[in-house]
Amino acid sequence: KLLLLSLRTIVCHVPFVAFVLFWQIYATEVIHIETKYLAFFLLVFMVLLMLGNYAVSIFTRKISNLGTSIAGIIISILGFVLLFVLPSFPGFVMGAGLIEFGFGVEQSATSTWMCDCIESETKRSTNSKILIIYHFFLCYNIRISEILRCHTCILFKRPCDKS
């Protein structure tokens, strides 16, 4: 069970971190949104993440916490598909909105059913192990993002800031 929970944590957090690191590049380079509007989109994404957290209380009245978590993952996957299939402004708004809302649902719902799956005496050590694994992959994602940022600059024939 603990291995499954650890894998779930990695599989669900890696796409979230990747999205957080790359949506600005996607918005400015692919969709051609001016950088002065990125703060507005960040605000909208934060509100959608919060609404996803709130929606868990509504969803769990009708389906289980695990089912709600799976629904959040499906919503996020649908958002990624929209971003991939529709590289346009409406596609970006709908896709990124679904991703953020889905991640909000998944993260809130998972914290409730995950605590029920772990025995109380192993919760502390398990949470520590999960955090160590998560932070390892977070550092790994940051390094990958630096590499991809440079490749994105090369792809769009822009100078790459190697800071």
mmCIF file with all atom_site columns, C-alpha atoms in Angstrom:
data_model
loop_
_atom_site.group_PDB
_atom_site.id
_atom_site.type_symbol
_atom_site.label_atom_id
_atom_site.label_alt_id
_atom_site.label_comp_id
_atom_site.label_asym_id
_atom_site.label_entity_id
_atom_site.label_seq_id
_atom_site.pdbx_PDB_ins_code
_atom_site.Cartn_x
_atom_site.Cartn_y
_atom_site.Cartn_z
_atom_site.occupancy
_atom_site.B_iso_or_equiv
_atom_site.pdbx_formal_charge
_atom_site.auth_seq_id
_atom_site.auth_comp_id
_atom_site.auth_asym_id
_atom_site.auth_atom_id
_atom_site.pdbx_PDB_model_num
ATOM 1   C CA . LYS A 1 1   ? 0.000   0.000  0.000   1.00 0.00 ? 1   LYS A CA 1
ATOM 2   C CA . LEU A 1 2   ? 2.720   2.450  0.931   1.00 0.00 ? 2   LEU A CA 1
ATOM 3   C CA . LEU A 1 3   ? 4.558   1.901  -2.334  1.00 0.00 ? 3   LEU A CA 1
ATOM 4   C CA . LEU A 1 4   ? 1.336   2.537  -4.238  1.00 0.00 ? 4   LEU A CA 1
ATOM 5   C CA . LEU A 1 5   ? 0.753   5.740  -2.257  1.00 0.00 ? 5   LEU A CA 1
ATOM 6   C CA . SER A 1 6   ? 4.316   6.882  -2.924  1.00 0.00 ? 6   SER A CA 1
ATOM 7   C CA . LEU A 1 7   ? 3.944   6.210  -6.646  1.00 0.00 ? 7   LEU A CA 1
ATOM 8   C CA . ARG A 1 8   ? 0.648   8.104  -6.660  1.00 0.00 ? 8   ARG A CA 1
ATOM 9   C CA . THR A 1 9   ? 2.330   11.059 -5.000  1.00 0.00 ? 9   THR A CA 1
ATOM 10  C CA . ILE A 1 10  ? 5.097   11.098 -7.599  1.00 0.00 ? 10  ILE A CA 1
ATOM 11  C CA . VAL A 1 11  ? 2.808   10.547 -10.597 1.00 0.00 ? 11  VAL A CA 1
ATOM 12  C CA . CYS A 1 12  ? 0.357   13.254 -9.548  1.00 0.00 ? 12  CYS A CA 1
ATOM 13  C CA . HIS A 1 13  ? 2.853   15.868 -8.365  1.00 0.00 ? 13  HIS A CA 1
ATOM 14  C CA . VAL A 1 14  ? 5.306   15.682 -11.259 1.00 0.00 ? 14  VAL A CA 1
ATOM 15  C CA . PRO A 1 15  ? 2.740   16.879 -13.865 1.00 0.00 ? 15  PRO A CA 1
ATOM 16  C CA . PHE A 1 16  ? 1.607   19.616 -11.468 1.00 0.00 ? 16  PHE A CA 1
ATOM 17  C CA . VAL A 1 17  ? 5.154   20.887 -10.971 1.00 0.00 ? 17  VAL A CA 1
ATOM 18  C CA . ALA A 1 18  ? 5.837   20.621 -14.707 1.00 0.00 ? 18  ALA A CA 1
ATOM 19  C CA . PHE A 1 19  ? 2.720   22.664 -15.464 1.00 0.00 ? 19  PHE A CA 1
ATOM 20  C CA . VAL A 1 20  ? 3.634   25.285 -12.873 1.00 0.00 ? 20  VAL A CA 1
ATOM 21  C CA . LEU A 1 21  ? 7.111   25.596 -14.380 1.00 0.00 ? 21  LEU A CA 1
ATOM 22  C CA . PHE A 1 22  ? 6.081   25.672 -18.056 1.00 0.00 ? 22  PHE A CA 1
ATOM 23  C CA . TRP A 1 23  ? 2.727   27.390 -18.452 1.00 0.00 ? 23  TRP A CA 1
ATOM 24  C CA . GLN A 1 24  ? 4.333   30.832 -18.766 1.00 0.00 ? 24  GLN A CA 1
ATOM 25  C CA . ILE A 1 25  ? 6.646   29.653 -21.546 1.00 0.00 ? 25  ILE A CA 1
ATOM 26  C CA . TYR A 1 26  ? 3.743   27.957 -23.321 1.00 0.00 ? 26  TYR A CA 1
ATOM 27  C CA . ALA A 1 27  ? 1.568   31.069 -22.976 1.00 0.00 ? 27  ALA A CA 1
ATOM 28  C CA . THR A 1 28  ? 4.182   33.485 -24.291 1.00 0.00 ? 28  THR A CA 1
ATOM 29  C CA . GLU A 1 29  ? 5.903   31.358 -26.926 1.00 0.00 ? 29  GLU A CA 1
ATOM 30  C CA . VAL A 1 30  ? 3.114   29.181 -28.325 1.00 0.00 ? 30  VAL A CA 1
ATOM 31  C CA . ILE A 1 31  ? -0.047  31.189 -27.653 1.00 0.00 ? 31  ILE A CA 1
ATOM 32  C CA . HIS A 1 32  ? 1.749   34.577 -27.931 1.00 0.00 ? 32  HIS A CA 1
ATOM 33  C CA . ILE A 1 33  ? 0.213   36.130 -24.841 1.00 0.00 ? 33  ILE A CA 1
ATOM 34  C CA . GLU A 1 34  ? 2.014   39.281 -23.745 1.00 0.00 ? 34  GLU A CA 1
ATOM 35  C CA . THR A 1 35  ? 3.975   38.904 -20.519 1.00 0.00 ? 35  THR A CA 1
ATOM 36  C CA . LYS A 1 36  ? 2.094   41.747 -18.852 1.00 0.00 ? 36  LYS A CA 1
ATOM 37  C CA . TYR A 1 37  ? -1.003  39.496 -18.727 1.00 0.00 ? 37  TYR A CA 1
ATOM 38  C CA . LEU A 1 38  ? 0.705   36.536 -17.033 1.00 0.00 ? 38  LEU A CA 1
ATOM 39  C CA . ALA A 1 39  ? -0.023  37.872 -13.533 1.00 0.00 ? 39  ALA A CA 1
ATOM 40  C CA . PHE A 1 40  ? -3.744  37.905 -14.342 1.00 0.00 ? 40  PHE A CA 1
ATOM 41  C CA . PHE A 1 41  ? -3.593  34.293 -15.532 1.00 0.00 ? 41  PHE A CA 1
ATOM 42  C CA . LEU A 1 42  ? -1.692  33.308 -12.388 1.00 0.00 ? 42  LEU A CA 1
ATOM 43  C CA . LEU A 1 43  ? -4.444  34.860 -10.291 1.00 0.00 ? 43  LEU A CA 1
ATOM 44  C CA . VAL A 1 44  ? -7.123  33.006 -12.265 1.00 0.00 ? 44  VAL A CA 1
ATOM 45  C CA . PHE A 1 45  ? -5.215  29.716 -11.904 1.00 0.00 ? 45  PHE A CA 1
ATOM 46  C CA . MET A 1 46  ? -4.922  30.205 -8.150  1.00 0.00 ? 46  MET A CA 1
ATOM 47  C CA . VAL A 1 47  ? -8.665  30.841 -7.894  1.00 0.00 ? 47  VAL A CA 1
ATOM 48  C CA . LEU A 1 48  ? -9.367  27.700 -9.960  1.00 0.00 ? 48  LEU A CA 1
ATOM 49  C CA . LEU A 1 49  ? -7.055  25.677 -7.703  1.00 0.00 ? 49  LEU A CA 1
ATOM 50  C CA . MET A 1 50  ? -8.953  27.009 -4.687  1.00 0.00 ? 50  MET A CA 1
ATOM 51  C CA . LEU A 1 51  ? -12.313 26.212 -6.312  1.00 0.00 ? 51  LEU A CA 1
ATOM 52  C CA . GLY A 1 52  ? -11.050 22.685 -6.961  1.00 0.00 ? 52  GLY A CA 1
ATOM 53  C CA . ASN A 1 53  ? -10.265 22.371 -3.258  1.00 0.00 ? 53  ASN A CA 1
ATOM 54  C CA . TYR A 1 54  ? -13.752 23.586 -2.396  1.00 0.00 ? 54  TYR A CA 1
ATOM 55  C CA . ALA A 1 55  ? -15.422 21.304 -4.957  1.00 0.00 ? 55  ALA A CA 1
ATOM 56  C CA . VAL A 1 56  ? -14.116 18.261 -3.081  1.00 0.00 ? 56  VAL A CA 1
ATOM 57  C CA . SER A 1 57  ? -16.666 18.905 -0.328  1.00 0.00 ? 57  SER A CA 1
ATOM 58  C CA . ILE A 1 58  ? -19.429 18.754 -2.937  1.00 0.00 ? 58  ILE A CA 1
ATOM 59  C CA . PHE A 1 59  ? -18.059 15.766 -4.871  1.00 0.00 ? 59  PHE A CA 1
ATOM 60  C CA . THR A 1 60  ? -17.466 13.622 -1.776  1.00 0.00 ? 60  THR A CA 1
ATOM 61  C CA . ARG A 1 61  ? -21.165 13.808 -0.917  1.00 0.00 ? 61  ARG A CA 1
ATOM 62  C CA . LYS A 1 62  ? -21.909 11.848 -4.084  1.00 0.00 ? 62  LYS A CA 1
ATOM 63  C CA . ILE A 1 63  ? -18.786 9.672  -4.552  1.00 0.00 ? 63  ILE A CA 1
ATOM 64  C CA . SER A 1 64  ? -15.975 8.394  -2.328  1.00 0.00 ? 64  SER A CA 1
ATOM 65  C CA . ASN A 1 65  ? -12.795 10.316 -1.574  1.00 0.00 ? 65  ASN A CA 1
ATOM 66  C CA . LEU A 1 66  ? -10.828 7.949  -3.788  1.00 0.00 ? 66  LEU A CA 1
ATOM 67  C CA . GLY A 1 67  ? -13.346 8.403  -6.605  1.00 0.00 ? 67  GLY A CA 1
ATOM 68  C CA . THR A 1 68  ? -13.110 12.172 -6.192  1.00 0.00 ? 68  THR A CA 1
ATOM 69  C CA . SER A 1 69  ? -9.321  11.951 -6.399  1.00 0.00 ? 69  SER A CA 1
ATOM 70  C CA . ILE A 1 70  ? -9.559  9.902  -9.594  1.00 0.00 ? 70  ILE A CA 1
ATOM 71  C CA . ALA A 1 71  ? -12.062 12.420 -11.017 1.00 0.00 ? 71  ALA A CA 1
ATOM 72  C CA . GLY A 1 72  ? -9.537  15.208 -10.345 1.00 0.00 ? 72  GLY A CA 1
ATOM 73  C CA . ILE A 1 73  ? -6.841  13.271 -12.187 1.00 0.00 ? 73  ILE A CA 1
ATOM 74  C CA . ILE A 1 74  ? -9.177  12.723 -15.149 1.00 0.00 ? 74  ILE A CA 1
ATOM 75  C CA . ILE A 1 75  ? -10.075 16.430 -15.229 1.00 0.00 ? 75  ILE A CA 1
ATOM 76  C CA . SER A 1 76  ? -6.366  17.333 -15.274 1.00 0.00 ? 76  SER A CA 1
ATOM 77  C CA . ILE A 1 77  ? -5.634  14.829 -18.045 1.00 0.00 ? 77  ILE A CA 1
ATOM 78  C CA . LEU A 1 78  ? -8.479  16.313 -20.089 1.00 0.00 ? 78  LEU A CA 1
ATOM 79  C CA . GLY A 1 79  ? -6.885  19.746 -19.606 1.00 0.00 ? 79  GLY A CA 1
ATOM 80  C CA . PHE A 1 80  ? -3.502  18.479 -20.828 1.00 0.00 ? 80  PHE A CA 1
ATOM 81  C CA . VAL A 1 81  ? -5.196  16.923 -23.860 1.00 0.00 ? 81  VAL A CA 1
ATOM 82  C CA . LEU A 1 82  ? -6.896  20.242 -24.655 1.00 0.00 ? 82  LEU A CA 1
ATOM 83  C CA . LEU A 1 83  ? -3.564  22.074 -24.415 1.00 0.00 ? 83  LEU A CA 1
ATOM 84  C CA . PHE A 1 84  ? -2.011  19.566 -26.781 1.00 0.00 ? 84  PHE A CA 1
ATOM 85  C CA . VAL A 1 85  ? -4.882  19.398 -29.292 1.00 0.00 ? 85  VAL A CA 1
ATOM 86  C CA . LEU A 1 86  ? -5.880  23.085 -29.309 1.00 0.00 ? 86  LEU A CA 1
ATOM 87  C CA . PRO A 1 87  ? -2.760  25.307 -29.320 1.00 0.00 ? 87  PRO A CA 1
ATOM 88  C CA . SER A 1 88  ? -4.842  28.497 -29.342 1.00 0.00 ? 88  SER A CA 1
ATOM 89  C CA . PHE A 1 89  ? -5.926  31.079 -26.792 1.00 0.00 ? 89  PHE A CA 1
ATOM 90  C CA . PRO A 1 90  ? -9.329  29.456 -26.056 1.00 0.00 ? 90  PRO A CA 1
ATOM 91  C CA . GLY A 1 91  ? -7.645  26.048 -25.870 1.00 0.00 ? 91  GLY A CA 1
ATOM 92  C CA . PHE A 1 92  ? -5.073  27.425 -23.451 1.00 0.00 ? 92  PHE A CA 1
ATOM 93  C CA . VAL A 1 93  ? -7.692  29.015 -21.206 1.00 0.00 ? 93  VAL A CA 1
ATOM 94  C CA . MET A 1 94  ? -9.888  25.898 -21.122 1.00 0.00 ? 94  MET A CA 1
ATOM 95  C CA . GLY A 1 95  ? -7.014  23.418 -20.862 1.00 0.00 ? 95  GLY A CA 1
ATOM 96  C CA . ALA A 1 96  ? -5.028  25.266 -18.209 1.00 0.00 ? 96  ALA A CA 1
ATOM 97  C CA . GLY A 1 97  ? -8.234  25.971 -16.287 1.00 0.00 ? 97  GLY A CA 1
ATOM 98  C CA . LEU A 1 98  ? -9.139  22.280 -16.256 1.00 0.00 ? 98  LEU A CA 1
ATOM 99  C CA . ILE A 1 99  ? -5.608  21.340 -15.213 1.00 0.00 ? 99  ILE A CA 1
ATOM 100 C CA . GLU A 1 100 ? -5.617  23.703 -12.244 1.00 0.00 ? 100 GLU A CA 1
ATOM 101 C CA . PHE A 1 101 ? -9.157  22.794 -11.175 1.00 0.00 ? 101 PHE A CA 1
ATOM 102 C CA . GLY A 1 102 ? -8.394  19.070 -11.511 1.00 0.00 ? 102 GLY A CA 1
ATOM 103 C CA . PHE A 1 103 ? -5.191  19.369 -9.506  1.00 0.00 ? 103 PHE A CA 1
ATOM 104 C CA . GLY A 1 104 ? -7.094  21.222 -6.789  1.00 0.00 ? 104 GLY A CA 1
ATOM 105 C CA . VAL A 1 105 ? -9.654  18.426 -6.608  1.00 0.00 ? 105 VAL A CA 1
ATOM 106 C CA . GLU A 1 106 ? -7.041  15.673 -6.685  1.00 0.00 ? 106 GLU A CA 1
ATOM 107 C CA . GLN A 1 107 ? -4.771  17.191 -4.054  1.00 0.00 ? 107 GLN A CA 1
ATOM 108 C CA . SER A 1 108 ? -7.567  17.867 -1.566  1.00 0.00 ? 108 SER A CA 1
ATOM 109 C CA . ALA A 1 109 ? -9.330  14.547 -2.014  1.00 0.00 ? 109 ALA A CA 1
ATOM 110 C CA . THR A 1 110 ? -6.121  12.545 -1.827  1.00 0.00 ? 110 THR A CA 1
ATOM 111 C CA . SER A 1 111 ? -5.082  13.981 1.514   1.00 0.00 ? 111 SER A CA 1
ATOM 112 C CA . THR A 1 112 ? -8.281  12.642 3.093   1.00 0.00 ? 112 THR A CA 1
ATOM 113 C CA . TRP A 1 113 ? -8.283  9.054  1.807   1.00 0.00 ? 113 TRP A CA 1
ATOM 114 C CA . MET A 1 114 ? -4.515  8.702  2.007   1.00 0.00 ? 114 MET A CA 1
ATOM 115 C CA . CYS A 1 115 ? -4.528  9.304  5.771   1.00 0.00 ? 115 CYS A CA 1
ATOM 116 C CA . ASP A 1 116 ? -7.105  6.545  6.204   1.00 0.00 ? 116 ASP A CA 1
ATOM 117 C CA . CYS A 1 117 ? -4.891  4.058  4.333   1.00 0.00 ? 117 CYS A CA 1
ATOM 118 C CA . ILE A 1 118 ? -1.829  4.558  6.497   1.00 0.00 ? 118 ILE A CA 1
ATOM 119 C CA . GLU A 1 119 ? -1.679  3.123  9.999   1.00 0.00 ? 119 GLU A CA 1
ATOM 120 C CA . SER A 1 120 ? -1.180  5.779  12.652  1.00 0.00 ? 120 SER A CA 1
ATOM 121 C CA . GLU A 1 121 ? 2.211   4.508  13.877  1.00 0.00 ? 121 GLU A CA 1
ATOM 122 C CA . THR A 1 122 ? 3.684   4.597  10.377  1.00 0.00 ? 122 THR A CA 1
ATOM 123 C CA . LYS A 1 123 ? 2.181   7.934  9.280   1.00 0.00 ? 123 LYS A CA 1
ATOM 124 C CA . ARG A 1 124 ? 5.097   10.032 10.491  1.00 0.00 ? 124 ARG A CA 1
ATOM 125 C CA . SER A 1 125 ? 7.812   7.942  8.864   1.00 0.00 ? 125 SER A CA 1
ATOM 126 C CA . THR A 1 126 ? 5.754   7.449  5.707   1.00 0.00 ? 126 THR A CA 1
ATOM 127 C CA . ASN A 1 127 ? 5.065   11.161 5.335   1.00 0.00 ? 127 ASN A CA 1
ATOM 128 C CA . SER A 1 128 ? 8.782   11.847 5.761   1.00 0.00 ? 128 SER A CA 1
ATOM 129 C CA . LYS A 1 129 ? 9.680   9.298  3.082   1.00 0.00 ? 129 LYS A CA 1
ATOM 130 C CA . ILE A 1 130 ? 7.053   10.684 0.714   1.00 0.00 ? 130 ILE A CA 1
ATOM 131 C CA . LEU A 1 131 ? 8.348   14.223 1.239   1.00 0.00 ? 131 LEU A CA 1
ATOM 132 C CA . ILE A 1 132 ? 11.924  13.120 0.572   1.00 0.00 ? 132 ILE A CA 1
ATOM 133 C CA . ILE A 1 133 ? 10.886  11.412 -2.665  1.00 0.00 ? 133 ILE A CA 1
ATOM 134 C CA . TYR A 1 134 ? 8.740   14.392 -3.659  1.00 0.00 ? 134 TYR A CA 1
ATOM 135 C CA . HIS A 1 135 ? 11.547  16.909 -3.069  1.00 0.00 ? 135 HIS A CA 1
ATOM 136 C CA . PHE A 1 136 ? 13.999  14.729 -4.985  1.00 0.00 ? 136 PHE A CA 1
ATOM 137 C CA . PHE A 1 137 ? 11.683  14.753 -8.000  1.00 0.00 ? 137 PHE A CA 1
ATOM 138 C CA . LEU A 1 138 ? 11.029  18.484 -7.534  1.00 0.00 ? 138 LEU A CA 1
ATOM 139 C CA . CYS A 1 139 ? 14.771  19.182 -7.791  1.00 0.00 ? 139 CYS A CA 1
ATOM 140 C CA . TYR A 1 140 ? 14.941  16.814 -10.764 1.00 0.00 ? 140 TYR A CA 1
ATOM 141 C CA . ASN A 1 141 ? 12.065  18.706 -12.439 1.00 0.00 ? 141 ASN A CA 1
ATOM 142 C CA . ILE A 1 142 ? 13.767  22.046 -11.891 1.00 0.00 ? 142 ILE A CA 1
ATOM 143 C CA . ARG A 1 143 ? 16.906  20.784 -13.647 1.00 0.00 ? 143 ARG A CA 1
ATOM 144 C CA . ILE A 1 144 ? 14.845  19.341 -16.494 1.00 0.00 ? 144 ILE A CA 1
ATOM 145 C CA . SER A 1 145 ? 12.998  22.669 -16.777 1.00 0.00 ? 145 SER A CA 1
ATOM 146 C CA . GLU A 1 146 ? 16.311  24.493 -17.205 1.00 0.00 ? 146 GLU A CA 1
ATOM 147 C CA . ILE A 1 147 ? 17.279  22.148 -20.018 1.00 0.00 ? 147 ILE A CA 1
ATOM 148 C CA . LEU A 1 148 ? 13.869  22.437 -21.688 1.00 0.00 ? 148 LEU A CA 1
ATOM 149 C CA . ARG A 1 149 ? 13.894  26.229 -21.332 1.00 0.00 ? 149 ARG A CA 1
ATOM 150 C CA . CYS A 1 150 ? 17.142  26.383 -23.291 1.00 0.00 ? 150 CYS A CA 1
ATOM 151 C CA . HIS A 1 151 ? 15.765  23.977 -25.927 1.00 0.00 ? 151 HIS A CA 1
ATOM 152 C CA . THR A 1 152 ? 12.605  26.101 -26.151 1.00 0.00 ? 152 THR A CA 1
ATOM 153 C CA . CYS A 1 153 ? 14.736  29.192 -26.729 1.00 0.00 ? 153 CYS A CA 1
ATOM 154 C CA . ILE A 1 154 ? 16.653  27.369 -29.451 1.00 0.00 ? 154 ILE A CA 1
ATOM 155 C CA . LEU A 1 155 ? 13.396  26.155 -31.015 1.00 0.00 ? 155 LEU A CA 1
ATOM 156 C CA . PHE A 1 156 ? 12.000  29.688 -31.156 1.00 0.00 ? 156 PHE A CA 1
ATOM 157 C CA . LYS A 1 157 ? 15.394  31.112 -32.188 1.00 0.00 ? 157 LYS A CA 1
ATOM 158 C CA . ARG A 1 158 ? 15.781  33.298 -29.123 1.00 0.00 ? 158 ARG A CA 1
ATOM 159 C CA . PRO A 1 159 ? 18.869  33.777 -26.987 1.00 0.00 ? 159 PRO A CA 1
ATOM 160 C CA . CYS A 1 160 ? 18.994  31.475 -23.987 1.00 0.00 ? 160 CYS A CA 1
ATOM 161 C CA . ASP A 1 161 ? 19.863  33.043 -20.644 1.00 0.00 ? 161 ASP A CA 1
ATOM 162 C CA . LYS A 1 162 ? 22.148  30.480 -19.019 1.00 0.00 ? 162 LYS A CA 1
ATOM 163 C CA . SER A 1 163 ? 21.901  31.812 -15.474 1.00 0.00 ? 163 SER A CA 1
#
